[in-house]
Amino acid sequence: MLRSLKEKDQALYDIVKAELSRQRNGIELIASESYVPEAIMELQGSVLTNKTAEGYPGKRYHAGCHEVDKMETLGIERAKELFGAEHANIQAHSGSQANQAVYSAILEPGDTILGMRLDQGGHLTHGSGVNFSGRMYNCISYGLDRETEIIDYDEVERLAKEKRPKLLIAGASAYPRLIDYERMSEIAREVGAYFMVDMAHIAGLVAAKVIPSPVPYADFVTSTTTKTLAGARGGFILCRAEYASKVDKGIFPGVQGSMHFHVMGAKAHTFKNAMTSKYRECMQQVVKNAQKLAQELSQRGFRIVTGGTDNHLMLVDVRPKGLTGVQLDEALESVGITVNKNMIPFDPEKPTVTSGVRIGTTAMTIKGMKEAQAEQIAALIDEVACNIGDKTALEGIARKVTELGSSFPLYQGYFK
Ligand code: DSN
């Protein structure tokens, strides 16, 4: 592995090697992570990184593009086929830039956008005041119903009618339930707003048809190819044919210059991988594992936000265990289980403390873990929660984590 790097830069080689060991031995439960197939890494480390170009296939600003033109066209066709979309743009460097490109395509600075609150599950780029979206546009936010912790669709409708946004955004980075795209699209239509869905977290489940697709309802769908899609570290945009030219101009020259062809090649392969029966089976298991883990944690006294999950992630309220999110996050990390502290709905704690953790099952499932391991993981999490501050107990748990993590080797589960 990394022969040349080892010869030329020992310090960086050692870091990558140690990270490999962390990924091999630990239990990865960060909801936005996955283990990508080896072909994705080959493409991302390929000579495609040497090519510079701006524009689109057949309409480039640089010569020598005949091979990368074929590749971009192939990736676009695969994305359209996978998601049943009329148009795809696969140039976005990330999900955030995919969102930025859509805004740049259809909005003017100061226009009103309506998205989900960050502290109740939304994403930074959906209008947070600390992000470009909140600084450039007039952003208003909808949230959850306090009782059910489900999106308050009546509030969405009320805010849309009152504030007349130009863009309504659905999609979240910490929401465990299905989103009613039909209702959201009706609200958007009623007030004359564009409707965009950011499906970054759930794109893999959508591709595998494990949960409903937003594509038939939305004018624009943005996503990453990481997370449940388990592929390249980049973004893409799907849209109706009528918006194709606006979206393409929104990306280039709107917010990006030359593209990352090595990542684009990996995106094209991500879409192919997501068309396989093995991938679909994996995504079904991701949801089964999430539901089992949520159920097992609940039986051990944790409170699961909304009472369960329909997708790959759950939000766990850790207060019944007398803990904060940051305490459990750090204690779990010390034994080799990786999660992230996360606000729960109406959280009284600061974002750096939180009352919860977010847990996702994509990575563990790709390694080949099933419901039996989900149960073992719930027991380990509970053991950590009950032994915070007990160094000896935590060392014992760390040994069990390594034993479980390393007994499911990388690249021997669902994807090679
Ligand atoms: N949005 C962040 C997350 O969900 O973890 C990064 O993709």
Short mmCIF file of C-alpha atoms and ligand atoms in Angstrom, two decimals:
data_model
loop_
_atom_site.label_atom_id
_atom_site.label_comp_id
_atom_site.label_asym_id
_atom_site.label_seq_id
_atom_site.Cartn_x
_atom_site.Cartn_y
_atom_site.Cartn_z
CA MET A 1 0.00 0.00 0.00
CA LEU A 2 1.20 3.57 -0.81
CA ARG A 3 4.70 2.41 -1.85
CA SER A 4 5.83 5.75 -3.22
CA LEU A 5 4.45 7.75 -0.30
CA LYS A 6 6.30 5.47 2.13
CA GLU A 7 9.57 6.22 0.32
CA LYS A 8 9.01 9.96 0.06
CA ASP A 9 7.05 11.07 3.11
CA GLN A 10 7.19 8.81 6.12
CA ALA A 11 5.20 11.20 8.33
CA LEU A 12 2.16 11.17 6.05
CA TYR A 13 2.53 7.45 5.37
CA ASP A 14 2.40 6.76 9.11
CA ILE A 15 -0.76 8.85 9.49
CA VAL A 16 -2.57 6.99 6.68
CA LYS A 17 -1.44 3.65 8.08
CA ALA A 18 -2.70 4.53 11.56
CA GLU A 19 -6.02 5.70 10.09
CA LEU A 20 -6.34 2.38 8.25
CA SER A 21 -5.82 0.59 11.52
CA ARG A 22 -8.48 2.77 13.20
CA GLN A 23 -10.94 1.95 10.41
CA ARG A 24 -10.07 -1.77 10.56
CA ASN A 25 -10.43 -2.21 14.29
CA GLY A 26 -13.09 0.27 15.36
CA ILE A 27 -16.86 0.34 15.02
CA GLU A 28 -17.85 3.19 12.73
CA LEU A 29 -21.29 4.65 13.47
CA ILE A 30 -21.06 8.19 12.07
CA ALA A 31 -24.20 8.53 9.96
CA SER A 32 -22.46 10.29 7.07
CA GLU A 33 -19.66 7.73 6.71
CA SER A 34 -19.23 4.55 4.70
CA TYR A 35 -16.45 2.32 3.38
CA VAL A 36 -16.13 2.82 -0.37
CA PRO A 37 -15.33 0.03 -2.84
CA GLU A 38 -11.66 -0.27 -3.85
CA ALA A 39 -12.49 0.82 -7.43
CA ILE A 40 -13.59 4.21 -6.04
CA MET A 41 -10.21 4.67 -4.37
CA GLU A 42 -8.42 3.56 -7.54
CA LEU A 43 -10.31 6.17 -9.57
CA GLN A 44 -9.75 8.91 -6.98
CA GLY A 45 -6.03 8.10 -7.05
CA SER A 46 -5.83 7.84 -10.84
CA VAL A 47 -4.23 9.93 -13.62
CA LEU A 48 -7.61 11.58 -14.13
CA THR A 49 -6.43 14.06 -11.48
CA ASN A 50 -3.94 15.46 -14.03
CA LYS A 51 -6.57 16.75 -16.47
CA THR A 52 -7.81 20.33 -16.34
CA ALA A 53 -10.96 21.47 -18.07
CA GLU A 54 -13.90 23.80 -17.72
CA GLY A 55 -17.26 23.56 -19.45
CA TYR A 56 -19.23 20.48 -20.46
CA PRO A 57 -18.66 17.49 -22.78
CA GLY A 58 -18.22 18.77 -26.35
CA LYS A 59 -18.10 22.40 -25.11
CA ARG A 60 -14.80 22.68 -23.23
CA TYR A 61 -12.45 25.59 -22.73
CA HIS A 62 -9.38 23.31 -22.82
CA ALA A 63 -8.16 20.81 -25.41
CA GLY A 64 -7.51 17.10 -24.91
CA CYS A 65 -10.89 16.29 -23.41
CA HIS A 66 -12.08 13.40 -25.60
CA GLU A 67 -11.58 10.77 -22.87
CA VAL A 68 -12.92 12.81 -19.96
CA ASP A 69 -15.87 13.86 -22.14
CA LYS A 70 -16.77 10.17 -22.52
CA MET A 71 -16.42 9.73 -18.78
CA GLU A 72 -18.60 12.70 -17.82
CA THR A 73 -21.28 11.63 -20.31
CA LEU A 74 -21.22 8.08 -18.93
CA GLY A 75 -21.54 9.38 -15.36
CA ILE A 76 -24.44 11.67 -16.30
CA GLU A 77 -26.30 8.85 -18.07
CA ARG A 78 -25.78 6.51 -15.10
CA ALA A 79 -27.02 9.12 -12.60
CA LYS A 80 -30.14 9.73 -14.72
CA GLU A 81 -30.82 6.01 -15.03
CA LEU A 82 -30.22 5.27 -11.34
CA PHE A 83 -32.57 7.97 -10.08
CA GLY A 84 -35.00 8.23 -13.02
CA ALA A 85 -34.06 11.89 -13.50
CA GLU A 86 -34.48 14.03 -16.61
CA HIS A 87 -31.14 15.82 -16.18
CA ALA A 88 -28.01 15.30 -14.08
CA ASN A 89 -24.98 17.47 -13.40
CA ILE A 90 -22.13 15.59 -11.71
CA GLN A 91 -19.54 18.39 -11.43
CA ALA A 92 -20.23 19.67 -7.89
CA HIS A 93 -17.19 19.25 -5.67
CA SER A 94 -19.42 18.62 -2.65
CA GLY A 95 -23.03 18.60 -1.48
CA SER A 96 -22.64 22.15 -0.19
CA GLN A 97 -21.50 23.31 -3.63
CA ALA A 98 -24.37 21.45 -5.28
CA ASN A 99 -26.74 23.47 -3.07
CA GLN A 100 -24.86 26.68 -3.73
CA ALA A 101 -25.12 26.04 -7.47
CA VAL A 102 -28.89 25.58 -7.36
CA TYR A 103 -29.27 28.80 -5.36
CA SER A 104 -26.98 30.58 -7.80
CA ALA A 105 -29.05 29.22 -10.71
CA ILE A 106 -32.45 30.43 -9.52
CA LEU A 107 -32.05 33.04 -6.78
CA GLU A 108 -30.82 36.61 -6.44
CA PRO A 109 -29.07 37.72 -3.25
CA GLY A 110 -31.73 38.71 -0.72
CA ASP A 111 -34.38 36.31 -2.03
CA THR A 112 -36.30 34.37 0.58
CA ILE A 113 -35.67 30.66 1.14
CA LEU A 114 -37.47 28.35 3.57
CA GLY A 115 -35.55 25.36 4.92
CA MET A 116 -35.35 23.11 7.96
CA ARG A 117 -33.74 24.45 11.16
CA LEU A 118 -30.18 23.28 11.66
CA ASP A 119 -30.74 22.59 15.38
CA GLN A 120 -33.68 20.31 14.56
CA GLY A 121 -32.01 18.23 11.87
CA GLY A 122 -31.53 20.52 8.85
CA HIS A 123 -28.22 21.32 7.14
CA LEU A 124 -25.90 24.31 7.39
CA THR A 125 -26.47 25.21 3.74
CA HIS A 126 -30.26 25.34 4.13
CA GLY A 127 -30.16 28.82 5.65
CA SER A 128 -28.04 28.79 8.79
CA GLY A 129 -26.85 32.25 9.79
CA VAL A 130 -23.24 31.08 10.06
CA ASN A 131 -23.25 29.76 6.46
CA PHE A 132 -23.17 31.55 3.08
CA SER A 133 -26.84 30.60 2.64
CA GLY A 134 -27.95 32.54 5.71
CA ARG A 135 -25.72 35.48 4.87
CA MET A 136 -26.68 35.84 1.20
CA TYR A 137 -30.37 35.05 1.31
CA ASN A 138 -33.29 35.95 3.52
CA CYS A 139 -33.60 32.61 5.29
CA ILE A 140 -36.51 31.44 7.35
CA SER A 141 -36.79 28.03 8.94
CA TYR A 142 -39.38 25.43 9.81
CA GLY A 143 -38.98 22.83 12.53
CA LEU A 144 -40.49 19.82 14.21
CA ASP A 145 -43.66 19.23 16.14
CA ARG A 146 -42.68 19.23 19.83
CA GLU A 147 -44.79 16.17 20.68
CA THR A 148 -44.12 13.88 17.72
CA GLU A 149 -40.67 15.23 16.73
CA ILE A 150 -41.88 14.87 13.12
CA ILE A 151 -41.61 17.80 10.64
CA ASP A 152 -44.42 20.25 11.40
CA TYR A 153 -45.92 20.40 7.89
CA ASP A 154 -48.64 22.81 9.05
CA GLU A 155 -45.89 25.21 10.12
CA VAL A 156 -44.19 24.78 6.74
CA GLU A 157 -47.45 25.70 5.03
CA ARG A 158 -48.14 28.65 7.34
CA LEU A 159 -44.61 30.06 6.90
CA ALA A 160 -44.71 29.52 3.14
CA LYS A 161 -48.01 31.38 2.81
CA GLU A 162 -46.88 34.19 5.09
CA LYS A 163 -43.32 34.71 3.79
CA ARG A 164 -43.75 33.65 0.11
CA PRO A 165 -40.26 32.08 -0.30
CA LYS A 166 -38.79 31.70 -3.77
CA LEU A 167 -37.36 28.32 -2.76
CA LEU A 168 -38.64 25.65 -0.37
CA ILE A 169 -36.02 23.11 0.76
CA ALA A 170 -36.64 19.64 2.17
CA GLY A 171 -33.87 17.35 3.37
CA ALA A 172 -31.89 16.93 6.54
CA SER A 173 -28.69 15.66 8.06
CA ALA A 174 -30.23 14.36 11.28
CA TYR A 175 -33.83 13.31 10.69
CA PRO A 176 -34.73 9.64 11.16
CA ARG A 177 -38.12 9.61 9.45
CA LEU A 178 -39.43 9.71 5.88
CA ILE A 179 -40.21 13.16 4.49
CA ASP A 180 -43.61 13.81 2.90
CA TYR A 181 -42.33 15.13 -0.44
CA GLU A 182 -45.83 15.21 -1.91
CA ARG A 183 -47.09 17.57 0.79
CA MET A 184 -43.97 19.75 0.56
CA SER A 185 -44.22 19.98 -3.22
CA GLU A 186 -47.90 20.95 -2.96
CA ILE A 187 -46.99 23.72 -0.50
CA ALA A 188 -44.25 24.97 -2.85
CA ARG A 189 -46.61 24.92 -5.82
CA GLU A 190 -49.32 26.76 -3.89
CA VAL A 191 -47.01 29.70 -3.13
CA GLY A 192 -45.18 29.68 -6.47
CA ALA A 193 -41.85 28.53 -4.96
CA TYR A 194 -39.27 26.22 -6.48
CA PHE A 195 -38.97 22.94 -4.55
CA MET A 196 -35.53 21.47 -3.83
CA VAL A 197 -34.73 18.28 -1.93
CA ASP A 198 -31.25 17.72 -0.50
CA MET A 199 -31.12 13.92 -0.30
CA ALA A 200 -27.42 13.68 0.59
CA HIS A 201 -27.92 11.44 3.61
CA ILE A 202 -30.47 9.08 2.13
CA ALA A 203 -29.45 8.95 -1.56
CA GLY A 204 -28.28 5.33 -1.28
CA LEU A 205 -31.56 4.23 0.23
CA VAL A 206 -33.40 6.08 -2.53
CA ALA A 207 -31.18 4.52 -5.24
CA ALA A 208 -31.88 1.06 -3.82
CA LYS A 209 -35.62 1.86 -3.64
CA VAL A 210 -35.64 1.08 0.07
CA ILE A 211 -37.36 4.42 0.77
CA PRO A 212 -39.39 6.73 -1.52
CA SER A 213 -37.64 8.97 -4.02
CA PRO A 214 -37.98 12.77 -4.04
CA VAL A 215 -37.20 12.91 -7.77
CA PRO A 216 -40.82 12.81 -9.03
CA TYR A 217 -41.78 15.70 -6.71
CA ALA A 218 -38.85 18.11 -6.73
CA ASP A 219 -37.67 20.67 -9.27
CA PHE A 220 -34.10 20.09 -8.04
CA VAL A 221 -32.54 17.25 -6.06
CA THR A 222 -29.04 17.70 -4.67
CA SER A 223 -26.84 15.08 -3.07
CA THR A 224 -23.40 13.84 -2.22
CA THR A 225 -22.02 10.55 -3.52
CA THR A 226 -20.71 9.70 -0.05
CA LYS A 227 -22.87 8.74 2.95
CA THR A 228 -25.38 5.98 2.07
CA LEU A 229 -24.36 6.11 -1.62
CA ALA A 230 -21.01 4.84 -0.34
CA GLY A 231 -18.92 6.30 -3.14
CA ALA A 232 -16.83 9.25 -4.30
CA ARG A 233 -16.35 12.29 -2.07
CA GLY A 234 -18.33 14.74 -4.19
CA GLY A 235 -21.75 16.09 -5.08
CA PHE A 236 -24.29 16.06 -7.90
CA ILE A 237 -27.57 17.66 -8.94
CA LEU A 238 -30.66 16.17 -10.59
CA CYS A 239 -33.38 18.35 -12.08
CA ARG A 240 -36.24 18.55 -14.51
CA ALA A 241 -35.18 19.02 -18.15
CA GLU A 242 -36.59 22.54 -18.20
CA TYR A 243 -33.98 23.62 -15.60
CA ALA A 244 -31.00 21.78 -17.15
CA SER A 245 -29.35 24.84 -18.63
CA LYS A 246 -29.86 26.95 -15.48
CA VAL A 247 -28.33 24.22 -13.28
CA ASP A 248 -25.36 23.68 -15.58
CA LYS A 249 -24.67 27.42 -15.62
CA GLY A 250 -25.22 27.49 -11.84
CA ILE A 251 -22.28 25.08 -11.37
CA PHE A 252 -20.05 26.45 -14.14
CA PRO A 253 -19.41 29.35 -14.35
CA GLY A 254 -21.75 30.06 -11.40
CA VAL A 255 -19.79 28.64 -8.47
CA GLN A 256 -17.00 26.41 -9.82
CA GLY A 257 -14.19 26.52 -12.34
CA SER A 258 -12.32 23.41 -13.45
CA MET A 259 -13.56 20.10 -12.18
CA HIS A 260 -12.04 17.16 -10.35
CA PHE A 261 -12.07 14.44 -12.99
CA HIS A 262 -10.57 11.81 -10.66
CA VAL A 263 -13.56 12.30 -8.34
CA MET A 264 -15.97 12.52 -11.26
CA GLY A 265 -14.75 9.12 -12.49
CA ALA A 266 -15.33 7.77 -9.00
CA LYS A 267 -18.85 9.26 -9.02
CA ALA A 268 -19.59 7.54 -12.32
CA HIS A 269 -18.57 4.24 -10.72
CA THR A 270 -20.57 5.04 -7.57
CA PHE A 271 -23.73 5.12 -9.71
CA LYS A 272 -22.86 1.79 -11.36
CA ASN A 273 -22.17 0.16 -7.98
CA ALA A 274 -25.54 1.41 -6.71
CA MET A 275 -27.32 -0.43 -9.54
CA THR A 276 -26.17 -3.86 -8.36
CA SER A 277 -28.33 -6.34 -6.45
CA LYS A 278 -25.56 -6.59 -3.80
CA TYR A 279 -25.85 -2.86 -3.18
CA ARG A 280 -29.65 -3.03 -2.88
CA GLU A 281 -29.32 -5.90 -0.42
CA CYS A 282 -26.80 -3.86 1.58
CA MET A 283 -29.13 -0.84 1.79
CA GLN A 284 -32.01 -3.04 2.99
CA GLN A 285 -29.71 -4.36 5.70
CA VAL A 286 -28.63 -0.80 6.64
CA VAL A 287 -32.24 0.01 7.57
CA LYS A 288 -32.79 -3.33 9.35
CA ASN A 289 -29.61 -2.74 11.39
CA ALA A 290 -30.67 0.81 12.26
CA GLN A 291 -34.08 -0.37 13.43
CA LYS A 292 -32.57 -3.17 15.49
CA LEU A 293 -29.96 -0.89 17.07
CA ALA A 294 -32.61 1.72 17.91
CA GLN A 295 -34.83 -0.94 19.48
CA GLU A 296 -31.97 -2.41 21.52
CA LEU A 297 -30.81 1.00 22.76
CA SER A 298 -34.37 1.86 23.72
CA GLN A 299 -34.66 -1.39 25.71
CA ARG A 300 -31.50 -0.37 27.57
CA GLY A 301 -33.03 2.94 28.69
CA PHE A 302 -31.93 5.41 26.01
CA ARG A 303 -34.67 7.55 24.45
CA ILE A 304 -34.81 7.32 20.68
CA VAL A 305 -36.06 10.56 19.09
CA THR A 306 -39.43 9.89 17.34
CA GLY A 307 -39.36 6.39 18.88
CA GLY A 308 -37.40 4.79 16.04
CA THR A 309 -36.12 5.20 12.50
CA ASP A 310 -37.15 4.66 8.88
CA ASN A 311 -33.67 5.17 7.44
CA HIS A 312 -29.99 4.67 8.22
CA LEU A 313 -29.78 6.89 11.28
CA MET A 314 -31.20 7.52 14.70
CA LEU A 315 -30.96 10.34 17.20
CA VAL A 316 -30.38 9.11 20.71
CA ASP A 317 -31.39 11.24 23.69
CA VAL A 318 -28.81 10.31 26.33
CA ARG A 319 -30.33 12.26 29.23
CA PRO A 320 -32.11 9.21 30.70
CA LYS A 321 -28.58 7.89 31.36
CA GLY A 322 -27.63 11.09 33.17
CA LEU A 323 -25.21 12.08 30.39
CA THR A 324 -24.68 14.79 27.79
CA GLY A 325 -24.00 14.04 24.13
CA VAL A 326 -20.38 15.16 24.35
CA GLN A 327 -19.71 12.91 27.35
CA LEU A 328 -20.99 9.81 25.57
CA ASP A 329 -19.37 10.78 22.25
CA GLU A 330 -15.94 11.12 23.91
CA ALA A 331 -16.27 7.99 26.04
CA LEU A 332 -17.33 5.95 22.99
CA GLU A 333 -14.41 7.31 21.00
CA SER A 334 -12.03 6.23 23.77
CA VAL A 335 -13.11 2.60 23.25
CA GLY A 336 -13.11 2.73 19.43
CA ILE A 337 -16.80 3.38 18.72
CA THR A 338 -17.24 6.51 16.60
CA VAL A 339 -20.49 8.55 16.72
CA ASN A 340 -21.14 12.29 16.81
CA LYS A 341 -22.69 14.42 19.49
CA ASN A 342 -25.87 15.93 18.07
CA MET A 343 -28.60 18.31 19.16
CA ILE A 344 -31.89 16.57 19.79
CA PRO A 345 -35.12 18.47 18.97
CA PHE A 346 -35.65 21.43 21.35
CA ASP A 347 -32.30 20.67 22.98
CA PRO A 348 -31.58 22.87 26.02
CA GLU A 349 -27.82 22.26 25.63
CA LYS A 350 -25.33 24.14 23.40
CA PRO A 351 -24.23 22.52 20.08
CA THR A 352 -20.83 21.82 21.66
CA VAL A 353 -22.47 19.88 24.50
CA THR A 354 -25.82 18.53 23.25
CA SER A 355 -28.23 16.06 24.85
CA GLY A 356 -27.83 13.45 22.17
CA VAL A 357 -25.73 11.49 19.77
CA ARG A 358 -26.43 10.65 16.12
CA ILE A 359 -25.80 7.06 15.12
CA GLY A 360 -25.83 5.60 11.62
CA THR A 361 -25.48 2.04 10.39
CA THR A 362 -24.11 2.40 6.83
CA ALA A 363 -20.43 1.73 7.55
CA MET A 364 -20.95 -1.19 9.95
CA THR A 365 -23.37 -2.79 7.47
CA ILE A 366 -20.96 -2.47 4.54
CA LYS A 367 -18.45 -4.42 6.65
CA GLY A 368 -21.02 -7.23 6.79
CA MET A 369 -22.55 -6.70 10.24
CA LYS A 370 -26.17 -7.70 10.74
CA GLU A 371 -28.84 -7.57 13.48
CA ALA A 372 -26.84 -9.80 15.87
CA GLN A 373 -23.94 -7.33 15.75
CA ALA A 374 -26.37 -4.38 16.09
CA GLU A 375 -27.50 -5.96 19.36
CA GLN A 376 -23.87 -6.43 20.50
CA ILE A 377 -23.10 -2.81 19.62
CA ALA A 378 -26.10 -1.56 21.61
CA ALA A 379 -24.85 -3.56 24.60
CA LEU A 380 -21.34 -2.07 24.21
CA ILE A 381 -22.73 1.48 23.97
CA ASP A 382 -24.78 0.88 27.11
CA GLU A 383 -21.76 -0.56 28.92
CA VAL A 384 -19.78 2.59 28.06
CA ALA A 385 -22.66 4.83 29.20
CA CYS A 386 -22.78 3.00 32.54
CA ASN A 387 -19.00 3.20 33.06
CA ILE A 388 -18.09 6.77 32.12
CA GLY A 389 -14.93 7.74 33.98
CA ASP A 390 -14.03 4.15 34.94
CA LYS A 391 -10.71 3.68 33.15
CA THR A 392 -10.39 -0.04 33.84
CA ALA A 393 -13.92 -0.82 32.71
CA LEU A 394 -13.46 1.26 29.54
CA GLU A 395 -10.21 -0.56 28.72
CA GLY A 396 -12.06 -3.85 28.97
CA ILE A 397 -14.81 -2.56 26.66
CA ALA A 398 -12.18 -1.30 24.18
CA ARG A 399 -10.81 -4.86 23.89
CA LYS A 400 -14.31 -6.15 23.08
CA VAL A 401 -14.78 -3.37 20.47
CA THR A 402 -11.51 -4.29 18.74
CA GLU A 403 -12.48 -7.94 18.75
CA LEU A 404 -15.85 -7.21 17.14
CA GLY A 405 -14.57 -4.50 14.74
CA SER A 406 -11.62 -6.53 13.46
CA SER A 407 -13.66 -9.69 13.01
CA PHE A 408 -15.42 -7.93 10.08
CA PRO A 409 -12.44 -6.99 7.85
CA LEU A 410 -12.59 -4.05 5.48
CA TYR A 411 -13.46 -4.95 1.88
CA GLN A 412 -14.73 -8.39 2.72
CA GLY A 413 -18.34 -7.42 3.43
CA TYR A 414 -20.79 -6.10 0.84
CA PHE A 415 -18.27 -4.24 -1.33
CA LYS A 416 -14.79 -5.36 -2.35
N1 DSN B 1 -23.48 17.15 6.90
C1 DSN B 1 -22.45 16.46 7.63
C2 DSN B 1 -22.99 15.23 8.29
O1 DSN B 1 -24.16 14.94 8.13
O2 DSN B 1 -22.26 14.57 9.02
C3 DSN B 1 -21.30 16.09 6.75
O3 DSN B 1 -21.67 15.54 5.54
#
